[in-house]
């Protein structure tokens, strides 16, 4: 039998729970490794807080501390998906290399799930493409799971999609890939409503379900590259330039705007981006914890002013209630 390193560590724990006491040689024979490697696995378990005791001497062995039993791991499908997505993002960002227990948790999730749920979770791991960065809008867990399964099975989905202008449309969609890019989750594929390839943000999918219709799946589809190209070709209307009084890291952390460009200038950072929704840009700027100056377009100043008046009216209405 072939084991992954994390699976071997968990197998050591299972063997000790089942047999109570085992020598290093017995464990090494079961795992097809040497005794020194077994000691490393034992040290890993101890680092994770598992009370493994070593009996010294010629006939020494390992055993779990008397009375110790692992509590059962019970995850709902949503909890398992949340763990899987978090661990996959951590792996892609490099965090899992500095905290090896990430891989152990992911292995535990895979091992305790029912087979049907496990296959759906594995579909997410095998189909979603990641690019490092903080998530700006969280996607629906159902949307991620349904799309991932549909991609693997070549199944069409039916969805309700909310546009940037809050218009909701229904459409049938053949998903080719799912990707995480610059803080947002996207799916790309063939839209039967528009009769062409389209890109959708997952946080704007209000309802999704898999249908019985099939389509030829795209094998090894470069989802992240396709999403980046699609975003680059989206027609824009407003060219925005705003000087932010912040460091580059602060500006990028607070804005999370796809396809935005940040340039360090005297006294702050110049933000350049093209958008088609000025009210959305005004709301984003209003929520920043930093001072800023709008350099272009002048229309954005007026939209932001209107948004500020609306916020003031809300507070005045609240005061009238008292």
PDB file of C-alpha atoms in Angstrom:
ATOM      1  CA  UNK A   1       0.000   0.000   0.000  1.00  0.00           C
ATOM      2  CA  UNK A   2       1.223   3.522  -0.823  1.00  0.00           C
ATOM      3  CA  UNK A   3       0.743   6.236   1.809  1.00  0.00           C
ATOM      4  CA  UNK A   4       1.130   9.989   1.752  1.00  0.00           C
ATOM      5  CA  UNK A   5       3.221  11.337   4.676  1.00  0.00           C
ATOM      6  CA  UNK A   6       0.176  12.837   6.415  1.00  0.00           C
ATOM      7  CA  UNK A   7      -1.746   9.588   5.965  1.00  0.00           C
ATOM      8  CA  UNK A   8       1.151   7.648   7.522  1.00  0.00           C
ATOM      9  CA  UNK A   9       1.064   9.834  10.636  1.00  0.00           C
ATOM     10  CA  UNK A  10      -2.681   9.244  10.995  1.00  0.00           C
ATOM     11  CA  UNK A  11      -2.143   5.513  10.421  1.00  0.00           C
ATOM     12  CA  UNK A  12       0.305   5.440  13.352  1.00  0.00           C
ATOM     13  CA  UNK A  13      -2.406   6.965  15.524  1.00  0.00           C
ATOM     14  CA  UNK A  14      -4.994   4.444  14.334  1.00  0.00           C
ATOM     15  CA  UNK A  15      -2.635   1.521  14.984  1.00  0.00           C
ATOM     16  CA  UNK A  16      -1.883   2.719  18.513  1.00  0.00           C
ATOM     17  CA  UNK A  17      -5.596   3.140  19.217  1.00  0.00           C
ATOM     18  CA  UNK A  18      -6.367  -0.332  17.873  1.00  0.00           C
ATOM     19  CA  UNK A  19      -3.460  -2.282  19.444  1.00  0.00           C
ATOM     20  CA  UNK A  20      -2.717  -0.256  22.545  1.00  0.00           C
ATOM     21  CA  UNK A  21       1.029  -0.902  22.464  1.00  0.00           C
ATOM     22  CA  UNK A  22       3.373  -1.362  19.494  1.00  0.00           C
ATOM     23  CA  UNK A  23       7.124  -1.350  19.059  1.00  0.00           C
ATOM     24  CA  UNK A  24       8.885   0.933  16.627  1.00  0.00           C
ATOM     25  CA  UNK A  25       9.835  -2.099  14.543  1.00  0.00           C
ATOM     26  CA  UNK A  26       6.193  -3.221  14.300  1.00  0.00           C
ATOM     27  CA  UNK A  27       5.052   0.212  13.208  1.00  0.00           C
ATOM     28  CA  UNK A  28       7.897   0.465  10.704  1.00  0.00           C
ATOM     29  CA  UNK A  29       6.938  -2.896   9.206  1.00  0.00           C
ATOM     30  CA  UNK A  30       3.265  -1.931   8.926  1.00  0.00           C
ATOM     31  CA  UNK A  31       4.093   1.398   7.252  1.00  0.00           C
ATOM     32  CA  UNK A  32       7.007   0.097   5.157  1.00  0.00           C
ATOM     33  CA  UNK A  33       9.425   2.693   6.533  1.00  0.00           C
ATOM     34  CA  UNK A  34      12.447   2.610   8.832  1.00  0.00           C
ATOM     35  CA  UNK A  35      12.362   2.995  12.634  1.00  0.00           C
ATOM     36  CA  UNK A  36      13.841   6.489  12.500  1.00  0.00           C
ATOM     37  CA  UNK A  37      10.960   7.635  10.305  1.00  0.00           C
ATOM     38  CA  UNK A  38       8.513   6.150  12.797  1.00  0.00           C
ATOM     39  CA  UNK A  39      10.129   8.279  15.529  1.00  0.00           C
ATOM     40  CA  UNK A  40       9.553  11.346  13.360  1.00  0.00           C
ATOM     41  CA  UNK A  41       5.870  10.417  12.987  1.00  0.00           C
ATOM     42  CA  UNK A  42       5.586   9.984  16.756  1.00  0.00           C
ATOM     43  CA  UNK A  43       7.133  13.419  17.293  1.00  0.00           C
ATOM     44  CA  UNK A  44       4.596  14.882  14.865  1.00  0.00           C
ATOM     45  CA  UNK A  45       1.731  13.358  16.857  1.00  0.00           C
ATOM     46  CA  UNK A  46       3.158  14.747  20.097  1.00  0.00           C
ATOM     47  CA  UNK A  47       3.498  18.195  18.498  1.00  0.00           C
ATOM     48  CA  UNK A  48      -0.195  17.981  17.578  1.00  0.00           C
ATOM     49  CA  UNK A  49      -1.071  17.356  21.225  1.00  0.00           C
ATOM     50  CA  UNK A  50      -1.604  13.573  21.021  1.00  0.00           C
ATOM     51  CA  UNK A  51      -0.278  12.010  24.277  1.00  0.00           C
ATOM     52  CA  UNK A  52       1.986   9.265  22.896  1.00  0.00           C
ATOM     53  CA  UNK A  53       4.186   7.717  25.568  1.00  0.00           C
ATOM     54  CA  UNK A  54       7.452   5.929  24.785  1.00  0.00           C
ATOM     55  CA  UNK A  55       8.622   2.971  26.876  1.00  0.00           C
ATOM     56  CA  UNK A  56      12.408   2.920  26.993  1.00  0.00           C
ATOM     57  CA  UNK A  57      14.635  -0.097  26.960  1.00  0.00           C
ATOM     58  CA  UNK A  58      15.310  -3.182  24.871  1.00  0.00           C
ATOM     59  CA  UNK A  59      11.633  -4.117  24.711  1.00  0.00           C
ATOM     60  CA  UNK A  60      10.382  -0.545  24.597  1.00  0.00           C
ATOM     61  CA  UNK A  61       7.318   0.435  22.648  1.00  0.00           C
ATOM     62  CA  UNK A  62       4.869   3.262  22.020  1.00  0.00           C
ATOM     63  CA  UNK A  63       1.392   3.588  23.437  1.00  0.00           C
ATOM     64  CA  UNK A  64      -1.263   6.233  23.945  1.00  0.00           C
ATOM     65  CA  UNK A  65      -1.658   7.544  27.451  1.00  0.00           C
ATOM     66  CA  UNK A  66      -4.115   5.394  29.407  1.00  0.00           C
ATOM     67  CA  UNK A  67      -7.709   6.547  29.048  1.00  0.00           C
ATOM     68  CA  UNK A  68      -7.052   8.746  26.042  1.00  0.00           C
ATOM     69  CA  UNK A  69      -9.409   8.518  23.101  1.00  0.00           C
ATOM     70  CA  UNK A  70      -9.823  10.865  20.169  1.00  0.00           C
ATOM     71  CA  UNK A  71     -13.261  12.456  20.005  1.00  0.00           C
ATOM     72  CA  UNK A  72     -15.131  11.582  16.819  1.00  0.00           C
ATOM     73  CA  UNK A  73     -14.871  14.114  13.996  1.00  0.00           C
ATOM     74  CA  UNK A  74     -18.320  14.974  12.685  1.00  0.00           C
ATOM     75  CA  UNK A  75     -18.620  17.586   9.937  1.00  0.00           C
ATOM     76  CA  UNK A  76     -21.637  18.844   8.075  1.00  0.00           C
ATOM     77  CA  UNK A  77     -21.158  19.243   4.323  1.00  0.00           C
ATOM     78  CA  UNK A  78     -20.940  23.045   4.696  1.00  0.00           C
ATOM     79  CA  UNK A  79     -18.341  22.725   7.476  1.00  0.00           C
ATOM     80  CA  UNK A  80     -16.292  20.292   5.404  1.00  0.00           C
ATOM     81  CA  UNK A  81     -16.429  22.636   2.420  1.00  0.00           C
ATOM     82  CA  UNK A  82     -15.404  25.620   4.561  1.00  0.00           C
ATOM     83  CA  UNK A  83     -12.434  23.666   5.926  1.00  0.00           C
ATOM     84  CA  UNK A  84     -11.428  22.436   2.491  1.00  0.00           C
ATOM     85  CA  UNK A  85     -11.534  25.881   0.877  1.00  0.00           C
ATOM     86  CA  UNK A  86      -9.608  27.460   3.768  1.00  0.00           C
ATOM     87  CA  UNK A  87      -6.943  24.776   3.629  1.00  0.00           C
ATOM     88  CA  UNK A  88      -6.618  24.971  -0.141  1.00  0.00           C
ATOM     89  CA  UNK A  89      -6.198  28.746  -0.014  1.00  0.00           C
ATOM     90  CA  UNK A  90      -3.633  28.300   2.776  1.00  0.00           C
ATOM     91  CA  UNK A  91      -1.761  25.761   0.666  1.00  0.00           C
ATOM     92  CA  UNK A  92      -1.715  28.046  -2.381  1.00  0.00           C
ATOM     93  CA  UNK A  93      -0.591  31.064  -0.346  1.00  0.00           C
ATOM     94  CA  UNK A  94       2.351  29.095   1.086  1.00  0.00           C
ATOM     95  CA  UNK A  95       1.007  29.143   4.647  1.00  0.00           C
ATOM     96  CA  UNK A  96       0.740  25.361   4.785  1.00  0.00           C
ATOM     97  CA  UNK A  97       4.503  25.078   4.215  1.00  0.00           C
ATOM     98  CA  UNK A  98       5.152  26.917   7.493  1.00  0.00           C
ATOM     99  CA  UNK A  99       2.334  25.121   9.375  1.00  0.00           C
ATOM    100  CA  UNK A 100       2.499  21.425   8.380  1.00  0.00           C
ATOM    101  CA  UNK A 101      -0.633  20.546  10.375  1.00  0.00           C
ATOM    102  CA  UNK A 102      -2.738  22.075   7.578  1.00  0.00           C
ATOM    103  CA  UNK A 103      -2.118  18.954   5.520  1.00  0.00           C
ATOM    104  CA  UNK A 104      -3.017  16.759   8.491  1.00  0.00           C
ATOM    105  CA  UNK A 105      -6.352  18.513   8.932  1.00  0.00           C
ATOM    106  CA  UNK A 106      -7.125  18.172   5.230  1.00  0.00           C
ATOM    107  CA  UNK A 107      -6.334  14.457   5.404  1.00  0.00           C
ATOM    108  CA  UNK A 108      -8.637  14.055   8.434  1.00  0.00           C
ATOM    109  CA  UNK A 109     -11.484  15.780   6.631  1.00  0.00           C
ATOM    110  CA  UNK A 110     -11.113  13.420   3.677  1.00  0.00           C
ATOM    111  CA  UNK A 111     -10.981  10.348   5.900  1.00  0.00           C
ATOM    112  CA  UNK A 112     -14.079  10.944   8.043  1.00  0.00           C
ATOM    113  CA  UNK A 113     -16.568  12.096   5.402  1.00  0.00           C
ATOM    114  CA  UNK A 114     -19.178   9.815   3.830  1.00  0.00           C
ATOM    115  CA  UNK A 115     -18.111   8.688   0.371  1.00  0.00           C
ATOM    116  CA  UNK A 116     -20.652  10.859  -1.487  1.00  0.00           C
ATOM    117  CA  UNK A 117     -19.705  14.015   0.400  1.00  0.00           C
ATOM    118  CA  UNK A 118     -16.004  13.190   0.121  1.00  0.00           C
ATOM    119  CA  UNK A 119     -16.234  12.894  -3.670  1.00  0.00           C
ATOM    120  CA  UNK A 120     -17.909  16.310  -3.880  1.00  0.00           C
ATOM    121  CA  UNK A 121     -15.262  17.895  -1.652  1.00  0.00           C
ATOM    122  CA  UNK A 122     -12.517  16.302  -3.741  1.00  0.00           C
ATOM    123  CA  UNK A 123     -14.160  17.745  -6.853  1.00  0.00           C
ATOM    124  CA  UNK A 124     -13.612  21.215  -5.370  1.00  0.00           C
ATOM    125  CA  UNK A 125      -9.943  20.461  -4.683  1.00  0.00           C
ATOM    126  CA  UNK A 126      -9.399  19.121  -8.199  1.00  0.00           C
ATOM    127  CA  UNK A 127     -11.246  21.760 -10.223  1.00  0.00           C
ATOM    128  CA  UNK A 128     -10.814  25.145  -8.504  1.00  0.00           C
ATOM    129  CA  UNK A 129      -7.825  27.258  -9.587  1.00  0.00           C
ATOM    130  CA  UNK A 130      -6.355  29.685  -7.050  1.00  0.00           C
ATOM    131  CA  UNK A 131      -4.384  32.886  -7.160  1.00  0.00           C
ATOM    132  CA  UNK A 132      -3.048  34.261  -3.863  1.00  0.00           C
ATOM    133  CA  UNK A 133      -4.785  37.219  -2.258  1.00  0.00           C
ATOM    134  CA  UNK A 134      -7.406  38.044   0.328  1.00  0.00           C
ATOM    135  CA  UNK A 135     -11.008  37.182  -0.449  1.00  0.00           C
ATOM    136  CA  UNK A 136     -13.110  40.295  -0.911  1.00  0.00           C
ATOM    137  CA  UNK A 137     -16.538  38.677  -1.330  1.00  0.00           C
ATOM    138  CA  UNK A 138     -17.256  35.189  -0.006  1.00  0.00           C
ATOM    139  CA  UNK A 139     -18.930  32.863  -2.515  1.00  0.00           C
ATOM    140  CA  UNK A 140     -21.854  30.599  -1.749  1.00  0.00           C
ATOM    141  CA  UNK A 141     -20.534  27.227  -0.632  1.00  0.00           C
ATOM    142  CA  UNK A 142     -23.322  25.591  -2.616  1.00  0.00           C
ATOM    143  CA  UNK A 143     -22.263  27.447  -5.767  1.00  0.00           C
ATOM    144  CA  UNK A 144     -18.642  26.287  -5.422  1.00  0.00           C
ATOM    145  CA  UNK A 145     -19.657  22.695  -4.823  1.00  0.00           C
ATOM    146  CA  UNK A 146     -22.302  22.463  -7.557  1.00  0.00           C
ATOM    147  CA  UNK A 147     -20.032  24.088 -10.145  1.00  0.00           C
ATOM    148  CA  UNK A 148     -17.073  21.867  -9.240  1.00  0.00           C
ATOM    149  CA  UNK A 149     -19.154  18.712  -9.517  1.00  0.00           C
ATOM    150  CA  UNK A 150     -20.743  19.930 -12.760  1.00  0.00           C
ATOM    151  CA  UNK A 151     -17.318  20.598 -14.279  1.00  0.00           C
ATOM    152  CA  UNK A 152     -16.116  17.102 -13.478  1.00  0.00           C
ATOM    153  CA  UNK A 153     -19.308  15.400 -14.669  1.00  0.00           C
ATOM    154  CA  UNK A 154     -19.888  17.622 -17.714  1.00  0.00           C
ATOM    155  CA  UNK A 155     -23.336  18.632 -16.439  1.00  0.00           C
ATOM    156  CA  UNK A 156     -25.179  21.847 -17.290  1.00  0.00           C
ATOM    157  CA  UNK A 157     -26.358  24.089 -14.440  1.00  0.00           C
ATOM    158  CA  UNK A 158     -29.297  26.461 -14.127  1.00  0.00           C
ATOM    159  CA  UNK A 159     -28.622  29.649 -12.210  1.00  0.00           C
ATOM    160  CA  UNK A 160     -30.078  32.996 -11.192  1.00  0.00           C
ATOM    161  CA  UNK A 161     -27.453  35.709 -11.628  1.00  0.00           C
ATOM    162  CA  UNK A 162     -27.459  39.256 -10.245  1.00  0.00           C
ATOM    163  CA  UNK A 163     -25.698  41.805 -12.442  1.00  0.00           C
ATOM    164  CA  UNK A 164     -23.680  44.780 -11.103  1.00  0.00           C
ATOM    165  CA  UNK A 165     -26.878  46.816 -11.623  1.00  0.00           C
ATOM    166  CA  UNK A 166     -28.823  44.353  -9.400  1.00  0.00           C
ATOM    167  CA  UNK A 167     -30.777  42.896 -12.333  1.00  0.00           C
ATOM    168  CA  UNK A 168     -31.449  39.168 -11.864  1.00  0.00           C
ATOM    169  CA  UNK A 169     -31.597  36.857 -14.889  1.00  0.00           C
ATOM    170  CA  UNK A 170     -32.062  33.097 -15.244  1.00  0.00           C
ATOM    171  CA  UNK A 171     -29.776  31.171 -17.556  1.00  0.00           C
ATOM    172  CA  UNK A 172     -28.458  27.723 -18.391  1.00  0.00           C
ATOM    173  CA  UNK A 173     -24.687  27.504 -18.179  1.00  0.00           C
ATOM    174  CA  UNK A 174     -21.988  24.965 -19.124  1.00  0.00           C
ATOM    175  CA  UNK A 175     -19.160  25.585 -16.615  1.00  0.00           C
ATOM    176  CA  UNK A 176     -15.603  25.048 -17.855  1.00  0.00           C
ATOM    177  CA  UNK A 177     -13.732  26.114 -14.732  1.00  0.00           C
ATOM    178  CA  UNK A 178     -13.784  27.905 -11.367  1.00  0.00           C
ATOM    179  CA  UNK A 179     -11.006  30.264 -10.307  1.00  0.00           C
ATOM    180  CA  UNK A 180     -10.075  32.496  -7.387  1.00  0.00           C
ATOM    181  CA  UNK A 181      -8.526  35.731  -8.666  1.00  0.00           C
ATOM    182  CA  UNK A 182      -7.588  38.928  -6.836  1.00  0.00           C
ATOM    183  CA  UNK A 183     -10.052  38.512  -4.009  1.00  0.00           C
ATOM    184  CA  UNK A 184     -13.032  37.232  -6.013  1.00  0.00           C
ATOM    185  CA  UNK A 185     -14.342  33.843  -7.166  1.00  0.00           C
ATOM    186  CA  UNK A 186     -15.312  33.366 -10.808  1.00  0.00           C
ATOM    187  CA  UNK A 187     -16.695  30.699 -13.096  1.00  0.00           C
ATOM    188  CA  UNK A 188     -16.275  30.752 -16.851  1.00  0.00           C
ATOM    189  CA  UNK A 189     -18.075  28.735 -19.501  1.00  0.00           C
ATOM    190  CA  UNK A 190     -20.812  28.781 -22.149  1.00  0.00           C
ATOM    191  CA  UNK A 191     -23.946  30.817 -21.398  1.00  0.00           C
ATOM    192  CA  UNK A 192     -26.983  29.604 -23.338  1.00  0.00           C
ATOM    193  CA  UNK A 193     -28.880  32.842 -22.681  1.00  0.00           C
ATOM    194  CA  UNK A 194     -26.187  34.977 -24.353  1.00  0.00           C
ATOM    195  CA  UNK A 195     -25.074  32.179 -26.706  1.00  0.00           C
ATOM    196  CA  UNK A 196     -21.407  32.666 -25.978  1.00  0.00           C
ATOM    197  CA  UNK A 197     -18.630  32.291 -23.410  1.00  0.00           C
ATOM    198  CA  UNK A 198     -19.288  34.330 -20.275  1.00  0.00           C
ATOM    199  CA  UNK A 199     -17.641  35.066 -16.940  1.00  0.00           C
ATOM    200  CA  UNK A 200     -19.645  35.150 -13.684  1.00  0.00           C
ATOM    201  CA  UNK A 201     -18.727  36.169 -10.151  1.00  0.00           C
ATOM    202  CA  UNK A 202     -19.799  33.498  -7.695  1.00  0.00           C
ATOM    203  CA  UNK A 203     -20.937  35.939  -4.998  1.00  0.00           C
ATOM    204  CA  UNK A 204     -23.563  37.214  -7.478  1.00  0.00           C
ATOM    205  CA  UNK A 205     -25.091  33.767  -8.057  1.00  0.00           C
ATOM    206  CA  UNK A 206     -28.339  33.822  -6.078  1.00  0.00           C
ATOM    207  CA  UNK A 207     -29.497  30.303  -6.964  1.00  0.00           C
ATOM    208  CA  UNK A 208     -27.866  27.348  -8.698  1.00  0.00           C
ATOM    209  CA  UNK A 209     -28.811  23.752  -9.414  1.00  0.00           C
ATOM    210  CA  UNK A 210     -27.400  20.994 -11.570  1.00  0.00           C
ATOM    211  CA  UNK A 211     -29.517  19.762 -14.468  1.00  0.00           C
ATOM    212  CA  UNK A 212     -29.630  16.439 -16.291  1.00  0.00           C
ATOM    213  CA  UNK A 213     -28.300  18.021 -19.500  1.00  0.00           C
ATOM    214  CA  UNK A 214     -24.680  17.255 -20.363  1.00  0.00           C
ATOM    215  CA  UNK A 215     -21.935  18.920 -22.383  1.00  0.00           C
ATOM    216  CA  UNK A 216     -18.446  17.811 -23.486  1.00  0.00           C
ATOM    217  CA  UNK A 217     -16.181  18.650 -20.486  1.00  0.00           C
ATOM    218  CA  UNK A 218     -13.060  20.712 -21.109  1.00  0.00           C
ATOM    219  CA  UNK A 219     -10.107  18.554 -20.081  1.00  0.00           C
ATOM    220  CA  UNK A 220      -7.285  20.461 -18.315  1.00  0.00           C
ATOM    221  CA  UNK A 221      -9.064  23.761 -18.934  1.00  0.00           C
ATOM    222  CA  UNK A 222      -6.774  26.695 -17.829  1.00  0.00           C
ATOM    223  CA  UNK A 223      -9.425  28.325 -15.646  1.00  0.00           C
ATOM    224  CA  UNK A 224      -7.285  31.012 -14.010  1.00  0.00           C
ATOM    225  CA  UNK A 225      -5.734  32.114 -17.298  1.00  0.00           C
ATOM    226  CA  UNK A 226      -9.154  32.203 -18.973  1.00  0.00           C
ATOM    227  CA  UNK A 227     -10.594  34.316 -16.156  1.00  0.00           C
ATOM    228  CA  UNK A 228      -7.697  36.775 -16.344  1.00  0.00           C
ATOM    229  CA  UNK A 229      -8.120  37.127 -20.114  1.00  0.00           C
ATOM    230  CA  UNK A 230     -11.884  37.573 -19.792  1.00  0.00           C
ATOM    231  CA  UNK A 231     -11.497  40.303 -17.175  1.00  0.00           C
ATOM    232  CA  UNK A 232      -8.976  42.104 -19.363  1.00  0.00           C
ATOM    233  CA  UNK A 233     -11.438  42.150 -22.272  1.00  0.00           C
ATOM    234  CA  UNK A 234     -14.475  43.380 -20.319  1.00  0.00           C
ATOM    235  CA  UNK A 235     -15.555  46.783 -21.706  1.00  0.00           C
ATOM    236  CA  UNK A 236     -15.225  49.601 -19.165  1.00  0.00           C
ATOM    237  CA  UNK A 237     -16.813  53.039 -19.041  1.00  0.00           C
ATOM    238  CA  UNK A 238     -15.225  55.162 -16.311  1.00  0.00           C
ATOM    239  CA  UNK A 239     -11.479  55.658 -15.886  1.00  0.00           C
ATOM    240  CA  UNK A 240     -10.878  56.237 -12.198  1.00  0.00           C
ATOM    241  CA  UNK A 241      -7.880  57.913 -10.604  1.00  0.00           C
ATOM    242  CA  UNK A 242      -7.873  58.416  -6.839  1.00  0.00           C
ATOM    243  CA  UNK A 243      -4.930  59.376  -4.630  1.00  0.00           C
ATOM    244  CA  UNK A 244      -5.096  57.441  -1.370  1.00  0.00           C
ATOM    245  CA  UNK A 245      -3.265  58.708   1.690  1.00  0.00           C
ATOM    246  CA  UNK A 246      -1.968  55.312   2.724  1.00  0.00           C
ATOM    247  CA  UNK A 247       0.851  52.869   2.199  1.00  0.00           C
ATOM    248  CA  UNK A 248       0.766  50.499  -0.751  1.00  0.00           C
ATOM    249  CA  UNK A 249      -0.069  47.534   1.506  1.00  0.00           C
ATOM    250  CA  UNK A 250      -2.904  49.417   3.224  1.00  0.00           C
ATOM    251  CA  UNK A 251      -4.377  50.549  -0.095  1.00  0.00           C
ATOM    252  CA  UNK A 252      -4.368  47.053  -1.586  1.00  0.00           C
ATOM    253  CA  UNK A 253      -5.721  45.470   1.596  1.00  0.00           C
ATOM    254  CA  UNK A 254      -8.680  47.818   1.914  1.00  0.00           C
ATOM    255  CA  UNK A 255      -9.756  48.100  -1.734  1.00  0.00           C
ATOM    256  CA  UNK A 256      -9.542  44.584  -3.254  1.00  0.00           C
ATOM    257  CA  UNK A 257     -10.470  45.822  -6.755  1.00  0.00           C
ATOM    258  CA  UNK A 258      -9.769  43.378  -9.617  1.00  0.00           C
ATOM    259  CA  UNK A 259      -7.618  44.832 -12.422  1.00  0.00           C
ATOM    260  CA  UNK A 260      -6.690  47.893 -10.349  1.00  0.00           C
ATOM    261  CA  UNK A 261      -3.223  49.446 -10.583  1.00  0.00           C
ATOM    262  CA  UNK A 262      -1.471  51.010  -7.593  1.00  0.00           C
ATOM    263  CA  UNK A 263       1.460  53.416  -7.924  1.00  0.00           C
ATOM    264  CA  UNK A 264       3.325  54.872  -4.969  1.00  0.00           C
ATOM    265  CA  UNK A 265       3.406  58.692  -5.169  1.00  0.00           C
ATOM    266  CA  UNK A 266       4.353  61.503  -2.830  1.00  0.00           C
ATOM    267  CA  UNK A 267       2.100  61.285   0.218  1.00  0.00           C
ATOM    268  CA  UNK A 268       0.366  58.056  -0.684  1.00  0.00           C
ATOM    269  CA  UNK A 269      -0.725  55.756  -3.490  1.00  0.00           C
ATOM    270  CA  UNK A 270      -2.387  56.509  -6.820  1.00  0.00           C
ATOM    271  CA  UNK A 271      -5.215  54.085  -7.601  1.00  0.00           C
ATOM    272  CA  UNK A 272      -6.100  53.615 -11.275  1.00  0.00           C
ATOM    273  CA  UNK A 273      -8.960  51.400 -12.401  1.00  0.00           C
ATOM    274  CA  UNK A 274     -11.740  51.251 -14.976  1.00  0.00           C
ATOM    275  CA  UNK A 275     -15.293  50.580 -13.766  1.00  0.00           C
ATOM    276  CA  UNK A 276     -18.758  50.724 -15.254  1.00  0.00           C
ATOM    277  CA  UNK A 277     -20.607  51.367 -11.994  1.00  0.00           C
ATOM    278  CA  UNK A 278     -19.833  54.750 -10.399  1.00  0.00           C
ATOM    279  CA  UNK A 279     -22.206  54.272  -7.413  1.00  0.00           C
ATOM    280  CA  UNK A 280     -20.332  51.069  -6.569  1.00  0.00           C
ATOM    281  CA  UNK A 281     -17.018  52.950  -6.674  1.00  0.00           C
ATOM    282  CA  UNK A 282     -18.471  55.706  -4.491  1.00  0.00           C
ATOM    283  CA  UNK A 283     -19.640  53.196  -1.885  1.00  0.00           C
ATOM    284  CA  UNK A 284     -16.219  51.545  -1.869  1.00  0.00           C
ATOM    285  CA  UNK A 285     -14.427  54.867  -1.330  1.00  0.00           C
ATOM    286  CA  UNK A 286     -16.866  55.858   1.403  1.00  0.00           C
ATOM    287  CA  UNK A 287     -16.007  52.694   3.306  1.00  0.00           C
ATOM    288  CA  UNK A 288     -12.235  53.229   3.281  1.00  0.00           C
ATOM    289  CA  UNK A 289     -10.500  54.044   6.538  1.00  0.00           C
ATOM    290  CA  UNK A 290      -8.186  56.596   4.919  1.00  0.00           C
ATOM    291  CA  UNK A 291      -8.247  60.033   3.323  1.00  0.00           C
ATOM    292  CA  UNK A 292      -8.382  60.285  -0.453  1.00  0.00           C
ATOM    293  CA  UNK A 293      -8.581  62.739  -3.332  1.00  0.00           C
ATOM    294  CA  UNK A 294     -10.560  62.028  -6.499  1.00  0.00           C
ATOM    295  CA  UNK A 295      -8.536  63.136  -9.510  1.00  0.00           C
ATOM    296  CA  UNK A 296     -10.854  61.805 -12.212  1.00  0.00           C
ATOM    297  CA  UNK A 297     -13.608  61.675 -13.307  1.00  0.00           C
ATOM    298  CA  UNK A 298     -15.432  64.688 -11.825  1.00  0.00           C
ATOM    299  CA  UNK A 299     -18.690  62.732 -12.057  1.00  0.00           C
ATOM    300  CA  UNK A 300     -17.428  60.448  -9.298  1.00  0.00           C
ATOM    301  CA  UNK A 301     -17.242  63.443  -6.938  1.00  0.00           C
ATOM    302  CA  UNK A 302     -20.924  64.163  -7.497  1.00  0.00           C
ATOM    303  CA  UNK A 303     -21.952  60.523  -7.044  1.00  0.00           C
ATOM    304  CA  UNK A 304     -19.927  60.337  -3.827  1.00  0.00           C
ATOM    305  CA  UNK A 305     -21.522  63.558  -2.606  1.00  0.00           C
ATOM    306  CA  UNK A 306     -24.994  62.117  -3.234  1.00  0.00           C
ATOM    307  CA  UNK A 307     -24.037  58.957  -1.371  1.00  0.00           C
ATOM    308  CA  UNK A 308     -22.817  61.033   1.593  1.00  0.00           C
ATOM    309  CA  UNK A 309     -26.126  62.969   1.675  1.00  0.00           C
ATOM    310  CA  UNK A 310     -27.985  59.662   1.691  1.00  0.00           C
ATOM    311  CA  UNK A 311     -25.957  58.435   4.668  1.00  0.00           C
ATOM    312  CA  UNK A 312     -26.659  61.687   6.527  1.00  0.00           C
ATOM    313  CA  UNK A 313     -30.377  61.336   5.808  1.00  0.00           C
ATOM    314  CA  UNK A 314     -30.310  57.882   7.360  1.00  0.00           C
ATOM    315  CA  UNK A 315     -28.861  59.240  10.595  1.00  0.00           C
ATOM    316  CA  UNK A 316     -31.390  62.074  10.679  1.00  0.00           C
ATOM    317  CA  UNK A 317     -34.240  59.638  10.187  1.00  0.00           C
ATOM    318  CA  UNK A 318     -32.907  57.557  13.064  1.00  0.00           C
ATOM    319  CA  UNK A 319     -32.747  60.609  15.341  1.00  0.00           C
ATOM    320  CA  UNK A 320     -36.396  61.473  14.538  1.00  0.00           C
ATOM    321  CA  UNK A 321     -37.462  58.090  15.930  1.00  0.00           C
ATOM    322  CA  UNK A 322     -36.203  59.049  19.351  1.00  0.00           C
TER     323      UNK A 322
END
